[in-house]
CSV table of C-alpha atoms in Angstrom, one decimal:
chain,number,residue,atom,x,y,z
A,1,MET,CA,1.9,-7.4,-20.9
A,2,ARG,CA,3.0,-3.9,-20.5
A,3,HIS,CA,3.6,-2.9,-16.9
A,4,SER,CA,5.3,0.5,-16.9
A,5,ARG,CA,7.4,1.2,-13.9
A,6,ILE,CA,7.7,4.3,-11.8
A,7,GLY,CA,11.4,4.5,-12.9
A,8,SER,CA,10.3,5.2,-16.5
A,9,LEU,CA,8.4,8.3,-15.4
A,10,MET,CA,10.4,9.8,-12.5
A,11,VAL,CA,12.5,12.9,-12.6
A,12,THR,CA,16.0,12.1,-11.6
A,13,ASP,CA,17.2,15.6,-11.0
A,14,VAL,CA,15.8,15.9,-7.5
A,15,VAL,CA,15.9,19.0,-5.4
A,16,ALA,CA,16.5,17.8,-1.8
A,17,VAL,CA,17.7,19.2,1.5
A,18,GLY,CA,19.4,18.0,4.6
A,19,PRO,CA,17.7,17.9,8.0
A,20,ARG,CA,19.5,21.0,9.2
A,21,THR,CA,18.6,23.2,6.2
A,22,PRO,CA,17.2,26.5,7.4
A,23,PHE,CA,13.5,27.3,6.9
A,24,LYS,CA,14.2,30.3,4.6
A,25,LYS,CA,16.4,28.2,2.3
A,26,VAL,CA,13.7,25.6,2.0
A,27,ALA,CA,11.2,28.2,1.0
A,28,LYS,CA,13.7,29.7,-1.4
A,29,LEU,CA,14.3,26.4,-3.1
A,30,LEU,CA,10.6,25.7,-3.5
A,31,ALA,CA,10.1,29.2,-5.1
A,32,GLU,CA,13.2,29.0,-7.4
A,33,HIS,CA,12.4,25.6,-8.8
A,34,ARG,CA,8.6,26.1,-8.8
A,35,ILE,CA,7.9,22.9,-7.0
A,36,SER,CA,5.3,22.1,-4.3
A,37,GLY,CA,7.5,20.0,-2.1
A,38,LEU,CA,10.9,18.3,-1.6
A,39,PRO,CA,12.4,15.4,0.3
A,40,VAL,CA,14.6,15.6,3.3
A,41,VAL,CA,17.5,13.2,3.1
A,42,ASP,CA,20.4,12.1,5.4
A,43,ASP,CA,24.0,11.7,4.4
A,44,ASP,CA,23.3,8.3,2.8
A,45,GLU,CA,20.5,9.7,0.6
A,46,ARG,CA,17.9,7.9,2.6
A,47,VAL,CA,14.6,9.9,2.9
A,48,LEU,CA,13.8,11.1,6.4
A,49,GLY,CA,10.7,13.0,5.5
A,50,VAL,CA,9.0,15.4,3.0
A,51,ILE,CA,8.3,19.1,3.2
A,52,SER,CA,5.3,20.4,1.3
A,53,GLU,CA,4.0,23.9,0.8
A,54,SER,CA,1.3,23.2,3.4
A,55,ASP,CA,4.1,22.5,5.9
A,56,LEU,CA,5.5,26.0,5.2
A,57,LEU,CA,2.1,27.6,5.4
A,58,ALA,CA,1.5,26.0,8.8
A,59,ARG,CA,4.8,27.6,9.9
A,60,GLN,CA,3.8,31.0,8.6
A,61,ALA,CA,0.1,30.9,9.6
A,62,ARG,CA,0.9,31.4,13.3
A,63,ASN,CA,-1.9,33.1,15.2
A,64,PRO,CA,-1.0,36.8,15.3
A,65,ALA,CA,-2.1,36.8,19.0
A,66,SER,CA,0.5,34.1,19.8
A,67,PRO,CA,3.8,35.1,21.4
A,68,PRO,CA,6.8,35.9,19.4
A,69,HIS,CA,9.6,33.3,19.2
A,70,ASP,CA,11.8,35.2,21.6
A,71,ALA,CA,9.1,35.0,24.2
A,72,ALA,CA,10.3,31.5,24.9
A,73,ALA,CA,13.3,33.1,26.5
A,74,TRP,CA,11.4,35.4,28.8
A,75,PRO,CA,11.5,34.7,32.5
A,76,ARG,CA,8.5,32.9,33.9
A,77,TRP,CA,7.3,35.9,36.0
A,78,LEU,CA,7.3,38.2,32.9
A,79,ARG,CA,5.3,35.7,30.9
A,80,ARG,CA,2.9,35.3,33.8
A,81,LEU,CA,2.6,39.1,34.1
A,82,THR,CA,1.9,39.6,30.4
A,83,GLY,CA,-0.2,36.5,30.0
A,84,VAL,CA,2.2,35.1,27.4
A,85,ARG,CA,2.8,31.4,27.5
A,86,ARG,CA,5.9,29.6,26.2
A,87,PRO,CA,5.1,28.1,22.7
A,88,PRO,CA,5.1,24.3,22.8
A,89,ALA,CA,8.5,22.9,21.6
A,90,GLY,CA,8.7,20.9,18.4
A,91,THR,CA,5.6,22.5,16.7
A,92,ARG,CA,5.8,23.6,13.0
A,93,GLU,CA,4.8,27.1,14.1
A,94,ARG,CA,8.3,27.4,15.7
A,95,ALA,CA,10.2,25.3,13.1
A,96,VAL,CA,13.5,26.7,11.9
A,97,THR,CA,15.0,23.7,10.2
A,98,ALA,CA,13.9,21.2,7.6
A,99,GLU,CA,13.8,18.4,10.2
A,100,GLU,CA,11.3,20.4,12.2
A,101,LEU,CA,9.2,21.3,9.2
A,102,MET,CA,9.0,17.9,7.5
A,103,SER,CA,6.2,15.3,7.6
A,104,ALA,CA,7.6,11.9,8.6
A,105,PRO,CA,7.8,9.1,7.8
A,106,ALA,CA,7.8,9.9,4.1
A,107,ILE,CA,5.3,8.2,1.8
A,108,ALA,CA,7.5,6.8,-1.0
A,109,VAL,CA,7.5,4.3,-3.8
A,110,HIS,CA,10.3,2.2,-5.5
A,111,ALA,CA,11.5,2.6,-9.0
A,112,GLU,CA,10.4,-0.9,-9.8
A,113,ASP,CA,6.8,-0.4,-8.6
A,114,THR,CA,4.2,-0.3,-11.3
A,115,ILE,CA,2.6,3.0,-12.2
A,116,ALA,CA,-0.7,1.7,-11.1
A,117,GLU,CA,0.8,1.0,-7.6
A,118,GLY,CA,2.2,4.5,-7.5
A,119,ALA,CA,-1.1,6.1,-8.4
A,120,ARG,CA,-2.9,4.1,-5.7
A,121,THR,CA,-0.3,5.2,-3.1
A,122,MET,CA,-0.6,8.8,-4.2
A,123,ALA,CA,-4.4,8.7,-4.1
A,124,SER,CA,-4.7,6.9,-0.8
A,125,HIS,CA,-2.3,9.3,1.0
A,126,ARG,CA,-3.6,12.4,-0.9
A,127,VAL,CA,-0.1,13.7,-1.8
A,128,GLU,CA,1.0,15.5,-4.9
A,129,ARG,CA,4.5,13.9,-5.3
A,130,LEU,CA,6.3,10.9,-4.1
A,131,PRO,CA,10.1,10.3,-3.6
A,132,VAL,CA,11.3,7.3,-5.6
A,133,LEU,CA,13.7,4.9,-3.9
A,134,ASP,CA,16.1,2.2,-5.3
A,135,GLU,CA,16.4,-1.3,-4.0
A,136,GLU,CA,18.5,0.0,-1.1
A,137,ASP,CA,15.9,2.6,-0.2
A,138,ARG,CA,18.0,5.5,-1.4
A,139,LEU,CA,16.5,8.5,-3.2
A,140,VAL,CA,16.8,8.2,-7.0
A,141,GLY,CA,14.0,10.4,-8.2
A,142,ILE,CA,10.6,12.1,-7.8
A,143,VAL,CA,7.3,11.3,-9.4
A,144,THR,CA,4.4,13.8,-9.5
A,145,ARG,CA,0.6,13.5,-9.9
A,146,ARG,CA,1.0,15.0,-13.4
A,147,ASP,CA,3.5,12.3,-14.4
A,148,LEU,CA,1.1,9.6,-13.4
A,149,LEU,CA,-1.9,11.2,-15.0
A,150,GLU,CA,-0.3,10.9,-18.4
A,151,VAL,CA,-0.5,7.1,-18.1
A,152,PHE,CA,-4.2,7.3,-17.3
A,153,LEU,CA,-4.9,9.2,-20.5
A,154,ARG,CA,-4.6,6.0,-22.5
A,155,PRO,CA,-7.6,5.5,-24.8
A,156,ASP,CA,-10.2,3.1,-23.5
A,157,ALA,CA,-9.9,1.1,-26.8
A,158,ASP,CA,-6.2,0.5,-26.3
A,159,ILE,CA,-6.8,-0.7,-22.7
A,160,ARG,CA,-9.6,-3.1,-23.9
A,161,ARG,CA,-7.4,-4.5,-26.7
A,162,GLU,CA,-4.6,-5.2,-24.3
A,163,ILE,CA,-6.9,-6.9,-21.8
A,164,VAL,CA,-8.4,-9.2,-24.4
A,165,ASP,CA,-5.3,-10.0,-26.3
A,166,GLU,CA,-2.7,-10.2,-23.6
A,167,VAL,CA,-4.6,-11.2,-20.5
A,168,PHE,CA,-7.3,-13.6,-21.7
A,169,VAL,CA,-5.9,-14.9,-25.0
A,170,GLN,CA,-2.1,-15.1,-24.5
A,171,ALA,CA,-1.9,-15.4,-20.7
A,172,MET,CA,-5.0,-17.4,-19.9
A,173,TRP,CA,-5.4,-19.3,-23.2
A,174,LEU,CA,-9.1,-18.4,-23.6
A,175,ALA,CA,-11.2,-17.5,-26.6
A,176,PRO,CA,-11.5,-13.7,-27.2
A,177,ASP,CA,-15.2,-13.8,-26.6
A,178,THR,CA,-15.1,-15.8,-23.3
A,179,VAL,CA,-15.2,-12.6,-21.2
A,180,ASP,CA,-17.0,-9.4,-22.1
A,181,VAL,CA,-14.6,-6.5,-21.5
A,182,HIS,CA,-16.1,-3.1,-21.2
A,183,VAL,CA,-13.9,0.0,-20.6
A,184,LEU,CA,-15.1,3.5,-19.8
A,185,ASP,CA,-12.8,6.3,-18.6
A,186,GLY,CA,-10.3,3.6,-17.4
A,187,VAL,CA,-12.9,1.7,-15.4
A,188,VAL,CA,-12.9,-1.9,-16.6
A,189,THR,CA,-16.0,-4.1,-16.2
A,190,LEU,CA,-15.5,-7.9,-16.7
A,191,ARG,CA,-18.5,-10.1,-17.3
A,192,GLY,CA,-18.6,-13.8,-18.2
A,193,ARG,CA,-18.2,-17.3,-17.0
A,194,MET,CA,-14.9,-19.1,-16.4
A,195,GLU,CA,-14.2,-22.6,-15.2
A,196,LEU,CA,-12.4,-21.9,-11.9
A,197,ARG,CA,-12.9,-19.2,-9.3
A,198,SER,CA,-9.1,-19.0,-8.9
A,199,ASP,CA,-8.8,-18.1,-12.6
A,200,THR,CA,-11.3,-15.2,-12.2
A,201,GLU,CA,-9.2,-13.8,-9.3
A,202,ILE,CA,-6.0,-14.1,-11.4
A,203,ALA,CA,-7.7,-12.3,-14.3
A,204,VAL,CA,-8.9,-9.4,-12.1
A,205,ARG,CA,-5.5,-9.1,-10.5
A,206,MET,CA,-3.7,-9.0,-13.9
A,207,VAL,CA,-6.1,-6.4,-15.3
A,208,ARG,CA,-5.9,-4.2,-12.3
A,209,GLN,CA,-2.1,-3.9,-12.8
A,210,LEU,CA,-2.3,-2.7,-16.4
A,211,ASP,CA,-1.4,0.9,-17.3
A,212,GLY,CA,-4.4,3.2,-17.5
A,213,VAL,CA,-6.7,1.0,-15.5
A,214,VAL,CA,-8.4,3.1,-12.8
A,215,MET,CA,-10.6,0.4,-11.3
A,216,VAL,CA,-11.9,-3.1,-12.1
A,217,VAL,CA,-15.5,-4.1,-11.6
A,218,ASP,CA,-15.6,-7.9,-11.2
A,219,GLU,CA,-18.8,-9.5,-12.5
A,220,LEU,CA,-17.2,-12.8,-13.4
A,221,VAL,CA,-18.8,-16.0,-12.3
A,222,SER,CA,-17.2,-19.5,-12.2
A,223,ARG,CA,-18.5,-23.0,-12.4
A,224,ILE,CA,-16.2,-24.4,-9.7
A,225,ASP,CA,-15.0,-22.6,-6.6
A,226,ASP,CA,-11.6,-24.2,-6.2
A,227,THR,CA,-10.5,-21.5,-3.7
A,228,ARG,CA,-12.1,-23.5,-0.8
A,229,ARG,CA,-10.3,-26.7,-1.5
A,230,ARG,CA,-7.6,-27.9,0.8
A,231,PRO,CA,-4.4,-29.5,-0.5
A,232,ALA,CA,-4.7,-33.3,-0.8
A,233,GLU,CA,-3.4,-35.1,2.2
A,234,ARG,CA,-0.6,-37.5,1.5
A,235,THR,CA,-0.6,-41.1,2.7
A,236,PRO,CA,2.2,-43.7,2.7
A,237,GLN,CA,0.6,-45.1,-0.4
A,238,GLY,CA,0.5,-41.7,-2.2
A,239,THR,CA,-2.1,-38.9,-2.4
A,240,ALA,CA,-5.4,-39.5,-0.6
A,241,GLY,CA,-8.1,-40.3,-3.1
A,242,SER,CA,-5.8,-41.8,-5.7
A,243,TRP,CA,-6.3,-45.2,-7.2
A,244,PRO,CA,-5.0,-48.0,-4.9
A,245,ALA,CA,-1.9,-49.7,-5.9
A,246,THR,CA,-2.4,-53.1,-7.6
A,247,SER,CA,-0.3,-56.1,-6.7
């Protein structure tokens, strides 16, 4: 079966910054490269966090009535006299470096993750881009929502053909008409009867991982629910329930 990996879609020319990068340089990089966010990495290329446009907007959207940054250095009596309070330390409104701006920990994926897994991660965390890590958790690329959407543009007929041929016929050794497979806008509905409940769970899991599958509606039934069985207990004579040894 075809399980495309994040590594096949990611952009390897990544714009990243260090934790001490000034706010203005971060803003300039986003504008120059026309991107909506970038990762913050340490000296070993491990991702510390991610800066998005919303993080910069939070920095810039400071209440006009709030005190200027240099008010933090005013003496206490002057702040009390003017009614100005010291801005809380560590807030994005006062951030001057990438480390202070970033959202952490970073939501990331690995290059060997499937595209379906990446899409679910992106959707569940409501982010537009994800840093891609290698097996040692070092930054190797970036994948965006647009990159992943290309996979979900697969025609429904192609998805259905792959499910029938590669999941049920080749992988599970079933006749093509054993399960009714219906695909609409990437939503797969499976109907039919299979022998074992464990087989229906395997089938659903395999279909869910295919490229272009948005969701799986499981309407499969089974004759035997083997998921409730316990492993057979072993006895000195062998497995319990087996034929007794003959002398």
